Coordinates of C-alpha atoms in Angstrom, one line a residue:
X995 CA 65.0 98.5 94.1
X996 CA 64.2 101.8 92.8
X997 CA 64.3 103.4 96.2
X998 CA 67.6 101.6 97.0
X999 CA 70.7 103.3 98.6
X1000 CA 72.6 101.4 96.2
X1001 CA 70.5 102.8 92.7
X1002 CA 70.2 106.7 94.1
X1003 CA 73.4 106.9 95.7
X1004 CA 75.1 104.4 93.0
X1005 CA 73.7 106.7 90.1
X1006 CA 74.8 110.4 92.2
X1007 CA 78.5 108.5 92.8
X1008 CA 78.6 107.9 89.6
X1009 CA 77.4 110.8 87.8
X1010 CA 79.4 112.8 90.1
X1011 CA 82.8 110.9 88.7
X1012 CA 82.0 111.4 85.2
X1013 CA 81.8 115.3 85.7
X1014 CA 85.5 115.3 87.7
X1015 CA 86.9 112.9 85.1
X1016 CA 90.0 115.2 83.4
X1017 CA 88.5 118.2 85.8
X1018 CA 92.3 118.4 87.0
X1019 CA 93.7 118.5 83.4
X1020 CA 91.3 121.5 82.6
X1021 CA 92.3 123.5 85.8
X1022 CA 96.1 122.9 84.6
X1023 CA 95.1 123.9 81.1
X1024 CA 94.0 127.2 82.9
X1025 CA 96.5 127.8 85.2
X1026 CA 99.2 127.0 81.9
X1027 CA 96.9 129.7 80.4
X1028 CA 97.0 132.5 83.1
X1029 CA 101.0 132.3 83.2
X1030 CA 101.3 130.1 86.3
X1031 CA 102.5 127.0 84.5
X1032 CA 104.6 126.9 81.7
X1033 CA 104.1 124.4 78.5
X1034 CA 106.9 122.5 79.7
X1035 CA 105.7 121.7 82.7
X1036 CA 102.0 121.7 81.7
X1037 CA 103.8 119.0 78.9
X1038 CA 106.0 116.8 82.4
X1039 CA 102.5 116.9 84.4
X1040 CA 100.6 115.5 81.6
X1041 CA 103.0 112.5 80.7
X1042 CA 103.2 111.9 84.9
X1043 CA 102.0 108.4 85.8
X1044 CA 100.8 109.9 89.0
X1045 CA 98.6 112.1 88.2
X1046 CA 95.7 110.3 89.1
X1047 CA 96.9 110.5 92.8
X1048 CA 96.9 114.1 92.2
X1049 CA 92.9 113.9 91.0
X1050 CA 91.9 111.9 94.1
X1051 CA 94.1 114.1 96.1
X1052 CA 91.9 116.9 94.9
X1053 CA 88.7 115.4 95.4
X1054 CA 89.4 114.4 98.8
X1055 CA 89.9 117.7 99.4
X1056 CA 86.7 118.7 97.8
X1057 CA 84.7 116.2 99.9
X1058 CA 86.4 117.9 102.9
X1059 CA 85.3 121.4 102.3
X1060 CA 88.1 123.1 100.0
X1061 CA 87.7 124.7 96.8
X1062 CA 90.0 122.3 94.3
X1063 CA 90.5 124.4 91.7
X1064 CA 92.1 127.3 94.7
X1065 CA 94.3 124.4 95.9
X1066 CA 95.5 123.2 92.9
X1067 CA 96.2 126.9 92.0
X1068 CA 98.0 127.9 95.1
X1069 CA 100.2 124.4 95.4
X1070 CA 101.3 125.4 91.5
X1071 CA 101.9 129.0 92.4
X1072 CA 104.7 128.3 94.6
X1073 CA 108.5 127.6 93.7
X1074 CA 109.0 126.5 90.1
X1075 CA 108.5 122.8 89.3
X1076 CA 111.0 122.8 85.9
X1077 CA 113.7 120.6 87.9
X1078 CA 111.2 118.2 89.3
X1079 CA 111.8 114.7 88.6
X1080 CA 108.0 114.0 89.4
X1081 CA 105.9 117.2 89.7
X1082 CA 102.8 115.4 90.5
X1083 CA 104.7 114.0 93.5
X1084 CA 105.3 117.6 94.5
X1085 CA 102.2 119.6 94.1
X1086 CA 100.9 116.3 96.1
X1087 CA 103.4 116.9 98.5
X1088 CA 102.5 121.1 98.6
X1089 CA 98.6 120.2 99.1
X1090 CA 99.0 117.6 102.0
X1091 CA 101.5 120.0 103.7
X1092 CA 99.3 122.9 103.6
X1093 CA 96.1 121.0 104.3
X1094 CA 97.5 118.5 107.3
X1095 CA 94.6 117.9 109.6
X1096 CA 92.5 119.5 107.2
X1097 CA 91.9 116.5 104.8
X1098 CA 88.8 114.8 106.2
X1099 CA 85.8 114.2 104.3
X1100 CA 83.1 115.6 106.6
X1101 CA 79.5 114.8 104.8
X1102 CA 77.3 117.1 106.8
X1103 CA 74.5 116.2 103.8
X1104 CA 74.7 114.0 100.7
X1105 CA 74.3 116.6 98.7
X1106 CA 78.1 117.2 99.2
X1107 CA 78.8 114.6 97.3
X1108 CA 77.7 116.9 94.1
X1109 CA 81.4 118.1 92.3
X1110 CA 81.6 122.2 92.5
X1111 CA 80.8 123.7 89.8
X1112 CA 78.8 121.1 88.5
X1113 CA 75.9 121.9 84.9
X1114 CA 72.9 123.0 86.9
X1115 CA 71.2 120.4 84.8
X1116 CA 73.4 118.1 85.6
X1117 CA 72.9 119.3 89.5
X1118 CA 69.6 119.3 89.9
X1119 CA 69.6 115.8 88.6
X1120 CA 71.9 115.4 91.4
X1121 CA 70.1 117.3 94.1
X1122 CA 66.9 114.6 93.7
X1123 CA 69.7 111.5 93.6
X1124 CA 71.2 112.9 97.2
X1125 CA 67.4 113.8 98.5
X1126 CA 65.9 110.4 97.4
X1127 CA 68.9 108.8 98.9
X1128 CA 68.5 110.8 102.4
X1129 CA 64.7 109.3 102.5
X1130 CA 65.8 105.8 102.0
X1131 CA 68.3 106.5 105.2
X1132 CA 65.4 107.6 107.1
X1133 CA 63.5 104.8 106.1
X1134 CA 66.1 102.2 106.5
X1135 CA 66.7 103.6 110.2
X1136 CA 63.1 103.7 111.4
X1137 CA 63.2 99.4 109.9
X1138 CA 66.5 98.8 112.3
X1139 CA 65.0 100.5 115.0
X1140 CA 62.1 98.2 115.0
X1141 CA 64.1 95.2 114.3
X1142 CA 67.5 96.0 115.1
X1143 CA 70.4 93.9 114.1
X1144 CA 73.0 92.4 116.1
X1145 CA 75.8 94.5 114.6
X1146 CA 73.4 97.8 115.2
X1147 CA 73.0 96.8 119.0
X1148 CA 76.6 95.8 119.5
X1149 CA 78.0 99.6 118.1
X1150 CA 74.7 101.7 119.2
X1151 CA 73.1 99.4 122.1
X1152 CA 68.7 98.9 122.1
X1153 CA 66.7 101.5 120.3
X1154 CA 66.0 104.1 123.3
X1155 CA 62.6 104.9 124.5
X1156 CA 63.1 108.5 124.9
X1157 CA 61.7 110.1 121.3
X1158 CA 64.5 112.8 120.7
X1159 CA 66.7 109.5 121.9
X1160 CA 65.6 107.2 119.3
X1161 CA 64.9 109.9 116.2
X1162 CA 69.2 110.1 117.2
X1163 CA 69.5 106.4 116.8
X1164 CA 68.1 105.6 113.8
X1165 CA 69.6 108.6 112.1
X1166 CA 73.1 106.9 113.1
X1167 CA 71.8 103.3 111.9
X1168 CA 70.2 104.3 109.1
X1169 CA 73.9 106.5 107.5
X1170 CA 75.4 102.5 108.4
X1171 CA 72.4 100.7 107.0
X1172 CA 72.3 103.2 104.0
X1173 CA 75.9 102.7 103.4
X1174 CA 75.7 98.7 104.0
X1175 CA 73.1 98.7 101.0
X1176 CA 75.7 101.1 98.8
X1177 CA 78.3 98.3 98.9
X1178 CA 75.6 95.4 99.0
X1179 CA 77.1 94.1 102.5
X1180 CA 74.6 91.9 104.6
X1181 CA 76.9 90.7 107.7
X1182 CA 75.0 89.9 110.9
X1183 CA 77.6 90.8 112.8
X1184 CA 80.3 93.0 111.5
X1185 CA 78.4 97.1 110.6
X1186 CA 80.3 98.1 107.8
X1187 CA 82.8 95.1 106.7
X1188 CA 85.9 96.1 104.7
X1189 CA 87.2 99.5 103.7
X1190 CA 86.6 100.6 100.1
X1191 CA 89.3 99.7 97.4
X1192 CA 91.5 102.7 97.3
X1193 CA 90.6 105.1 94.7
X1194 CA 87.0 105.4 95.5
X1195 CA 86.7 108.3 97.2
X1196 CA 83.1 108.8 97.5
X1197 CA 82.5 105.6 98.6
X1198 CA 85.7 106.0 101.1
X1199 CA 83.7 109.4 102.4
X1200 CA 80.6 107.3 102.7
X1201 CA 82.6 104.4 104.7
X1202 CA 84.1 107.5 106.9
X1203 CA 80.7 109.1 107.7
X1204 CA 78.9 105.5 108.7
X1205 CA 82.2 105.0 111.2
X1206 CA 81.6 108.0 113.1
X1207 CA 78.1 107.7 113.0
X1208 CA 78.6 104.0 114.8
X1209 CA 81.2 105.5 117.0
X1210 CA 83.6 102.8 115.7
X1211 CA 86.6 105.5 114.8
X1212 CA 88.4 107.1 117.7
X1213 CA 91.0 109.4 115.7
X1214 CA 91.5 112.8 115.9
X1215 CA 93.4 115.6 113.9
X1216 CA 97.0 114.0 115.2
X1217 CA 95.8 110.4 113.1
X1218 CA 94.3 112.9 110.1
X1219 CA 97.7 114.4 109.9
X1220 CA 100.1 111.1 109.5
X1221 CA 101.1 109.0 106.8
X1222 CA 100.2 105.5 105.9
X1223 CA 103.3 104.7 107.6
X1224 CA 103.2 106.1 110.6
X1225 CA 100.1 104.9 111.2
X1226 CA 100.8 101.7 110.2
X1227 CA 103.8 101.8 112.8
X1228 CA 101.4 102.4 115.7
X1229 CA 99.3 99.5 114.5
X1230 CA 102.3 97.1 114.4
X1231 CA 103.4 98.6 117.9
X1232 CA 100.0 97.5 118.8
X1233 CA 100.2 93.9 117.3
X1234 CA 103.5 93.3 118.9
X1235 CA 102.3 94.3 122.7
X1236 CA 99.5 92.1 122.1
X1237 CA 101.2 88.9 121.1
X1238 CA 102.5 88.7 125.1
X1239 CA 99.6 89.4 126.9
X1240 CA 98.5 86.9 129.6
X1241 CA 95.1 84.3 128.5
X1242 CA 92.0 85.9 129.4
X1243 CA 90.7 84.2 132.1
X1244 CA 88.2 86.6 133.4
X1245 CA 85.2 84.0 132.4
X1246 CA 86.9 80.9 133.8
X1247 CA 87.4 82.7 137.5
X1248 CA 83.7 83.6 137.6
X1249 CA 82.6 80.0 136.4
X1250 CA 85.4 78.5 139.1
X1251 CA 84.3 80.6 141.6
X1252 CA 80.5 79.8 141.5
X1253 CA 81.5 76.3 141.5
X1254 CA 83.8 76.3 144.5
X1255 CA 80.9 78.1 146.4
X1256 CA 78.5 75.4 145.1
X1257 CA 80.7 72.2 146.1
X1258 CA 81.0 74.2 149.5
X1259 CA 77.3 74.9 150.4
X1260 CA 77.0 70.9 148.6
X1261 CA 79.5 69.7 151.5
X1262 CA 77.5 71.7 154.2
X1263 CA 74.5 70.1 153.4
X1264 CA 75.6 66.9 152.9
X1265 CA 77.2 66.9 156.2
X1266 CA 74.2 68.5 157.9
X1267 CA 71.6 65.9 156.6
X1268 CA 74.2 63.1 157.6
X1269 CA 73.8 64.0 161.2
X1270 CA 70.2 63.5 161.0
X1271 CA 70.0 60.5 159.1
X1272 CA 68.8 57.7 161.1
X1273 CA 69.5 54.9 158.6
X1274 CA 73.5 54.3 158.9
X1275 CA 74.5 53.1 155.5
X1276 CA 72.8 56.6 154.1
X1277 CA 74.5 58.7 156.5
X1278 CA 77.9 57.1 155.8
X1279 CA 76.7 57.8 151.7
X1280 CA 76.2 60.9 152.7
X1281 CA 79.4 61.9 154.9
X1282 CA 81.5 60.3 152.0
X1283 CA 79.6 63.0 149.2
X1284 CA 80.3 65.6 151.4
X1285 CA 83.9 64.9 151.7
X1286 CA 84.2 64.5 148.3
X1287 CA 83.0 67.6 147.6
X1288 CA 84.8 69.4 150.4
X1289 CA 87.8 67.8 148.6
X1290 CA 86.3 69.1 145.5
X1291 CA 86.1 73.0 146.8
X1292 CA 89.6 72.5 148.1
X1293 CA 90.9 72.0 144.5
X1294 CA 88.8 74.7 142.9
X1295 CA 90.5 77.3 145.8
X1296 CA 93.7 76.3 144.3
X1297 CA 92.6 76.5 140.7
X1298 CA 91.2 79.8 141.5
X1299 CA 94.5 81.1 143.2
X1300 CA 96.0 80.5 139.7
X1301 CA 93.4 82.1 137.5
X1302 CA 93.5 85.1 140.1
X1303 CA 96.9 85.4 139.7
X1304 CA 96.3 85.3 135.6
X1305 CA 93.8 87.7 135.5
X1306 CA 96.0 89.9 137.7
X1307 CA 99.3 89.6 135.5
X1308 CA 97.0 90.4 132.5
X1309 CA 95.3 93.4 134.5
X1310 CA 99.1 94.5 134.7
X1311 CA 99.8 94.3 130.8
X1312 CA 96.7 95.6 129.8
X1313 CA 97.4 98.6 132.0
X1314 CA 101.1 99.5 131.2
X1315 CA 100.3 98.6 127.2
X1316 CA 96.8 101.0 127.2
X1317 CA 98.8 104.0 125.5
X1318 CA 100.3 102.0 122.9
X1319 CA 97.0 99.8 122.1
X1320 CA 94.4 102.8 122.1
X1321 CA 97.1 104.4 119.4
X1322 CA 97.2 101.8 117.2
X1323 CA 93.1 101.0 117.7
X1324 CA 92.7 105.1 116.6
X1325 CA 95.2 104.3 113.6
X1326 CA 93.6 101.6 112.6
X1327 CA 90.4 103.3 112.3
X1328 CA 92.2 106.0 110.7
X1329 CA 93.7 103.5 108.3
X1330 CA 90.1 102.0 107.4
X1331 CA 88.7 105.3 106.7
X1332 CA 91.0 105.8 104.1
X1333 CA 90.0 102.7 102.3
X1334 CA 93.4 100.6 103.5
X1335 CA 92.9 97.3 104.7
X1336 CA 95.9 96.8 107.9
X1337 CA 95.6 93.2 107.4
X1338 CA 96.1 93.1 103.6
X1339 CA 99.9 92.6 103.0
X1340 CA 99.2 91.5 99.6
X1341 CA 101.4 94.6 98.8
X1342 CA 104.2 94.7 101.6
X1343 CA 107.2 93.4 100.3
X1344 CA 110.3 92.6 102.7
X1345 CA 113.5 94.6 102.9
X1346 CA 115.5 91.8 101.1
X1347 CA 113.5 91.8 98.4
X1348 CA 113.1 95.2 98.2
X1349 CA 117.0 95.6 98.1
X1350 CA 117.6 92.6 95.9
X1351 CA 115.0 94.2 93.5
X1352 CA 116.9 97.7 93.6
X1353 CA 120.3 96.3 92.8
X1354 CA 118.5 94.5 89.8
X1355 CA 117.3 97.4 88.2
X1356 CA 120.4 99.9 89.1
X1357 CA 122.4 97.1 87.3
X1358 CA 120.3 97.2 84.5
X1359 CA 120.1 101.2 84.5
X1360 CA 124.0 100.9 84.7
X1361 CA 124.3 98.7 81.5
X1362 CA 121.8 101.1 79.8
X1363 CA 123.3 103.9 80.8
X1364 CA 125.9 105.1 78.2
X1365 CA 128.6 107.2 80.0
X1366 CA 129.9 110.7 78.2
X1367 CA 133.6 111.2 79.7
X1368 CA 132.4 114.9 80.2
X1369 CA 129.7 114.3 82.6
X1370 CA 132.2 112.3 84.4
X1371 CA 134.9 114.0 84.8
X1372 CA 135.8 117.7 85.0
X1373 CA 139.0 119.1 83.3
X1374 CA 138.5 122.6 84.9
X1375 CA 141.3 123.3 87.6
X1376 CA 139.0 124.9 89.9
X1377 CA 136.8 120.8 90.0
X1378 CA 137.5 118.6 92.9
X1379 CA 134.8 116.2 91.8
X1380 CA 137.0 112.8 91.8
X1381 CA 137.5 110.6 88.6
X1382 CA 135.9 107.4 87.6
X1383 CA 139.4 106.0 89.1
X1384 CA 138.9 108.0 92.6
X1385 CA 135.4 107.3 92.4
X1386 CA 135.9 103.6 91.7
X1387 CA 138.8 103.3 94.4
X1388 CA 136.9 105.2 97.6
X1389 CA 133.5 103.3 96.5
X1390 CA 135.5 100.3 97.4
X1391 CA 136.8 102.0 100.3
X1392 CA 133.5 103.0 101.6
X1393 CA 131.2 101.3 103.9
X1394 CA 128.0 99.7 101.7
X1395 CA 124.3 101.8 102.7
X1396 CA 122.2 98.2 103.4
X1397 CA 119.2 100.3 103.4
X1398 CA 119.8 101.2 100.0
X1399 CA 122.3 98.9 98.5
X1400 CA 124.6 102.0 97.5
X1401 CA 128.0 103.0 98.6
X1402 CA 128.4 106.0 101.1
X1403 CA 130.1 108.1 98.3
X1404 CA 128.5 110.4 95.6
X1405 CA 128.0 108.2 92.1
X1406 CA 129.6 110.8 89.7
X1407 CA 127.7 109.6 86.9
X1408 CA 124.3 110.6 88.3
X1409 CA 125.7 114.1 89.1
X1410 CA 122.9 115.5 87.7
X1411 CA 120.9 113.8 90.9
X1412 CA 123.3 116.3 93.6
X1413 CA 122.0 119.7 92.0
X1414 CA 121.7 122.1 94.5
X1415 CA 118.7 123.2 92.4
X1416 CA 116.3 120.5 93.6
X1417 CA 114.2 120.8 96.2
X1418 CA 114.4 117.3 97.4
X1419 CA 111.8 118.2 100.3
X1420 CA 109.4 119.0 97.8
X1421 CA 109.5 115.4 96.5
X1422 CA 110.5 113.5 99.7
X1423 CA 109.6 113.6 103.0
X1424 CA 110.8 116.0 105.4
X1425 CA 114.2 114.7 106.5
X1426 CA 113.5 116.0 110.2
X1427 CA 110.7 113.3 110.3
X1428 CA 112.6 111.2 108.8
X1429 CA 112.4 107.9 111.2
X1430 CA 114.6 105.7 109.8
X1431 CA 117.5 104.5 111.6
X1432 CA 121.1 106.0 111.1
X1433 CA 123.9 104.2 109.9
X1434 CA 126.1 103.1 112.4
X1435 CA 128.7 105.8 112.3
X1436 CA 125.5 108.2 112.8
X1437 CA 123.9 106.7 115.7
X1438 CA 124.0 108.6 119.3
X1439 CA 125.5 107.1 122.2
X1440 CA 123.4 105.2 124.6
X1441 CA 122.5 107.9 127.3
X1442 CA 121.8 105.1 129.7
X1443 CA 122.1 100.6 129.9
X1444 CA 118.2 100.9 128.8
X1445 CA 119.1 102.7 125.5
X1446 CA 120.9 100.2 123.5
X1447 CA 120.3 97.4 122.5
X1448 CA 120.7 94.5 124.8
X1449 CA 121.2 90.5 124.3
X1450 CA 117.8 89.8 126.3
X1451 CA 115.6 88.2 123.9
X1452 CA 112.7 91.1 123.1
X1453 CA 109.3 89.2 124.6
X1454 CA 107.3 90.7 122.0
X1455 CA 109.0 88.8 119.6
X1456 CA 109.4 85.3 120.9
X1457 CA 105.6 85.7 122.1
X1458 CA 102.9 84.3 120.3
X1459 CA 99.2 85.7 121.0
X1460 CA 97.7 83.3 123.1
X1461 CA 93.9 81.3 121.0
X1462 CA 92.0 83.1 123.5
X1463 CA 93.2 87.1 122.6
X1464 CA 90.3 86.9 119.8
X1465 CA 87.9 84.2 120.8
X1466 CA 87.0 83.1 124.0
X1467 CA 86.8 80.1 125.2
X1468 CA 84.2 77.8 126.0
X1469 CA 82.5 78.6 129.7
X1470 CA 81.7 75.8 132.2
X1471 CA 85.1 73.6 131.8
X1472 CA 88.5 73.5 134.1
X1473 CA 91.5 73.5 131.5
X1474 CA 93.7 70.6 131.6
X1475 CA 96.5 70.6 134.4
X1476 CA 99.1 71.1 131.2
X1477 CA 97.1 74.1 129.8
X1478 CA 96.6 75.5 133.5
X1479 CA 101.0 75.1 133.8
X1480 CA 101.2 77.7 130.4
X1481 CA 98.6 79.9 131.5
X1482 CA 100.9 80.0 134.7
X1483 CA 104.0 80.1 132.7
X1484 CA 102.9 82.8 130.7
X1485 CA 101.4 85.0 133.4
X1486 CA 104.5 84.6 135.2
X1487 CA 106.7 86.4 132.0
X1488 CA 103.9 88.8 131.5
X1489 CA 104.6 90.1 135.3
X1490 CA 108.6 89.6 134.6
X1491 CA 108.1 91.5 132.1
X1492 CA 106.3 94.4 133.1
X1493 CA 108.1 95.2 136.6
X1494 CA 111.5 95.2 134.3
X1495 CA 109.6 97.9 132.2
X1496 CA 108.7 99.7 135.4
X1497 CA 112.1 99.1 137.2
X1498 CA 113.9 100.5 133.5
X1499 CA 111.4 103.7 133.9
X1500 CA 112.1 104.2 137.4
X1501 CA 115.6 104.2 136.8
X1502 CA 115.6 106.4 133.9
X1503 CA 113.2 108.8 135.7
X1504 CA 116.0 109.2 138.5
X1505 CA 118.5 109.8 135.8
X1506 CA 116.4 112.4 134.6
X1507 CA 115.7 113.8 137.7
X1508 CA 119.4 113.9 138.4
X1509 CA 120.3 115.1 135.7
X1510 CA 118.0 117.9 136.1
X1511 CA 118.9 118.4 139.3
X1512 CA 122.7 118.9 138.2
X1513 CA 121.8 121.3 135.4
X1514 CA 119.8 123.5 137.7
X1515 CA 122.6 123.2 140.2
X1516 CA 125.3 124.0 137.5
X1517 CA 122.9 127.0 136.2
X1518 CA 123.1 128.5 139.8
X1519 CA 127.0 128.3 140.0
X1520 CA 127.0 129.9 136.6
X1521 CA 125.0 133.0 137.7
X1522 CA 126.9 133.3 141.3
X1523 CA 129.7 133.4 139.0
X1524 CA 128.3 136.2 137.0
X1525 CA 126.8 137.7 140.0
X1526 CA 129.8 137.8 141.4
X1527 CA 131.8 139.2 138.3
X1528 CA 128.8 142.3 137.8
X1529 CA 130.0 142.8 141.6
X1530 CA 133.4 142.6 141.1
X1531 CA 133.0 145.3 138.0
X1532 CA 130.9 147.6 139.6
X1533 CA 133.5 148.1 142.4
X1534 CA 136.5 148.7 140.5
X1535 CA 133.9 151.0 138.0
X1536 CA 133.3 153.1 141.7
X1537 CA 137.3 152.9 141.9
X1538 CA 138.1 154.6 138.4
X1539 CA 135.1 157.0 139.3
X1540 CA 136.7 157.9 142.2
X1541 CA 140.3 158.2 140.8
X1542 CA 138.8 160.3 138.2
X1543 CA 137.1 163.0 140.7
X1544 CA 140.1 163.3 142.7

């Protein structure tokens, strides 16, 4: 217990969390200090809910190689933060912007867990914690290599022979096995189980290191780089393409196949040793179990013409849905590495309640709200704000915002909310990756009949995955002849589906190629054209030069 991952990593994890507890207030007590901050917005920062996503913000980008206090310094250095509505939101905005792809805990030793800066008391204590804790990860490697698990086998295959081979393996089992003992997990089968609760950012770092070490994550810099939601768009994406793909019937057409040859080389026989059977009754037993058997085969050749047809139409979804599914398996990983669990949706709330829960409160901010005739209306003849009454009149007039539950128009009374002062990109998200749809009046016209939308049910909705996506099923049995008709039925809209996909990008890739065609063509005419005027000028330029000599 004493040499457990969980005591000497447990004890370093949480040693290092007491000395970065209020390290973030201290370096903004500084920077307030040197000038760079003033009190009042050293005084907004401190009363900020947020600020602990600022703190985790920073040691994330600790763990990743960067200098906190520097980043901290820089992101406050830059345009002023007094008309901030949340300035934690924007220095957290200022970091991830100028550390995009840059924000990946890389543990190249366990000593980087130790905060900079740290007592050297308080470090050295530390430096033992990380070095006993890299001797129980040798130690638990060496024990999986001589027993490996299931779960080790399944991400790393059988302990090698080769030495340099094996010293390799167990260094990648024994960060899992280490990290497995951190949390207390004891799965057979799953390596690392769920991702940390957000927050723990050690532990998250930890979680990271043992994925990459098992080869379970597949993301690069691009997944490093997104949001939550982006990534959790690709995962979706993912999900839906999934929910039509044909049964997996890959096991079934090998177990149909070795009993069609059977029942043949059964009917063979049978027949052959009824030829030379001298006692009649036996021969005619034996001619009748040969033709059942033939009859047998017979059926199997059918049932295998469906399964090969299956197995074909799923060979044609897997294929045209590999780009989407590899994304959302990389963002997935992605997502896990930063301690979010994609299945959770214990936190995901719906747009109608999201909207009906925004209306509430703007009602009640409305009622609170106590209206000074000043800030609504100007009486200077250069304002051409309207008045409540304008305001009141085009609001009805307007067209209602569903994805906000707001009229079109400017509220007057939350004027102070249109200052030109704000730097709303420094709160929000940049509005050029912005990707939610436009109101109506917004949207582009359809460039082809694939662009909009169309009344054909979309298959990835009406779909539902099919038992065997996740499990598979039990080898040795036919399916029943009503099971056999939906495999059928299902292949057959799975191929429906993908040769309109094909036909759609066909088309649109002659559009494309037309339309390229015409712009090259229409880019030719246009420099003939000005070919021909240079000509044209050049002549009658000769013409005055000559008129001018004579």
């Amino acid at each position: 217990e004493a040499r457990s991952g969980q005591t000497q990593l447990g004890q370093l994890i949480d040693h290092a969390e007491q000395l970065t507890a209020g390290r973030t207030a201290a370096q903004l007590d500084d920077l307030t200090s040197s000038g760079v901050l003033t009190a009042e917005q050293r005084a907004a920062l401190a009363a900020d809910d947020e600020m602990w996503s600022l703190e985790r913000l920073l040691r994330t980008a600790e763990l990743a190689g960067h200098d906190p206090a520097a980043v901290l310094a820089h992101a406050a250095s830059g345009r002023s933060l007094d008309d901030a509505v949340h300035p934690t939101a924007v220095l957290h905005k200022r970091i991830t912007t100028v550390l995009a792809g840059r924000l990946t805990p890389e543990l190249t030793d366990l000593r980087d867990l130790i905060p900079r800066g740290a007592p050297e008391d308080s470090r050295q204590w530390m430096e033992d914690r990380a070095d006993a804790a890299e001797d129980r990860r040798r130690e638990l490697g060496a024990e999986l290599a001589a027993q490996p698990p299931e779960w080790a086998i399944e991400a790393l295959g059988a302990p090698p022979e080769d030495a340099v081979a094996a010293a390799e393996w167990e260094h990648q089992a024994g960060a899992a096995g280490l990290y497995r003992e951190l949390v207390g997990y004891d799965n057979d089968v799953d390596p690392l189980g769920a991702a940390p609760a957000a927050g723990l950012t050690e532990k998250a770092a930890l979680f990271r290191g043992a994925h990459v070490e098992l080869g379970l994550i597949d993301a690069g810099s691009e997944e490093a780089g997104m949001s939550e939601g982006q990534l959790r768009a690709r995962v979706v994406a993912a999900q839906r393409e999934e929910r039509w793909a044909p049964a997996a019937v890959g096991g079934e057409l090998d177990d149909a196949s070795q009993q069609e040859q059977q029942r043949r080389n059964d009917a063979a026989i049978w027949a052959a040793r009824a030829d030379t059977e001298t006692d009649p009754a036996q021969a005619d037993r034996l001619r009748a179990d040969a033709a059942a058997a033939a009859l047998e085969a017979d059926s199997l050749t059918a049932h295998l013409a469906v399964l090969e047809m299956a197995d074909e139409a799923r060979t044609m979804h897997l294929t045209d849905t590999a780009v989407t599914r590899d994304l959302g398996e990389r963002s997935g990983g992605e997502l896990r590495a930063r301690g979010i669990d994609v299945h959770d949706r214990s936190d995901r709330v719906t747009a109608e309640e999201w909207l009906t829960a925004h209306r509430a409160a703007q009602a009640e901010d409305d009622q609170r709200t106590e209206i000074d005739e000043n800030e609504v209306s100007d009486t200077r003849a250069d304002d051409t704000r309207p008045g409540p009454a304008d305001a009141q009149a085009d609001a009805q007039a307007a067209p209602v915002d569903e994805r906000c539950g707001q009229t079109a128009v400017p509220d007057p009374r939350r004027d102070d909310d249109q200052r030109p002062e704000v730097d709303e990109h420094e709160v929000y998200d940049d509005p050029d990756t912005d990707t939610r749809p436009a109101p109506d009046d917004e949207q582009p016209a359809p460039v082809d009949g694939h662009a909009g939308e169309t009344a054909v049910p979309d298959i990835r909705e009406t779909a539902t995955p099919h038992p065997t996506e996740r499990t598979d099923p039990p080898r040795g049995s036919m399916r029943a002849p009503d099971e056999t008709a939906a495999v059928v039925a299902r292949a057959q809209d799975a191929v429906a589906e993908v040769q309109n996909r094909r036909a759609a990008d066909a088309e649109r890739a002659a559009a494309e190629t037309a339309e390229a065609t015409e712009t090259a063509r229409a880019d030719t005419l246009t420099r003939w054209a000005e070919d021909d005027r240079g000509d044209e000028q050049q002549e009658r330029d000769r013409d005055d030069q000559l008129v001018m000599e004579r």
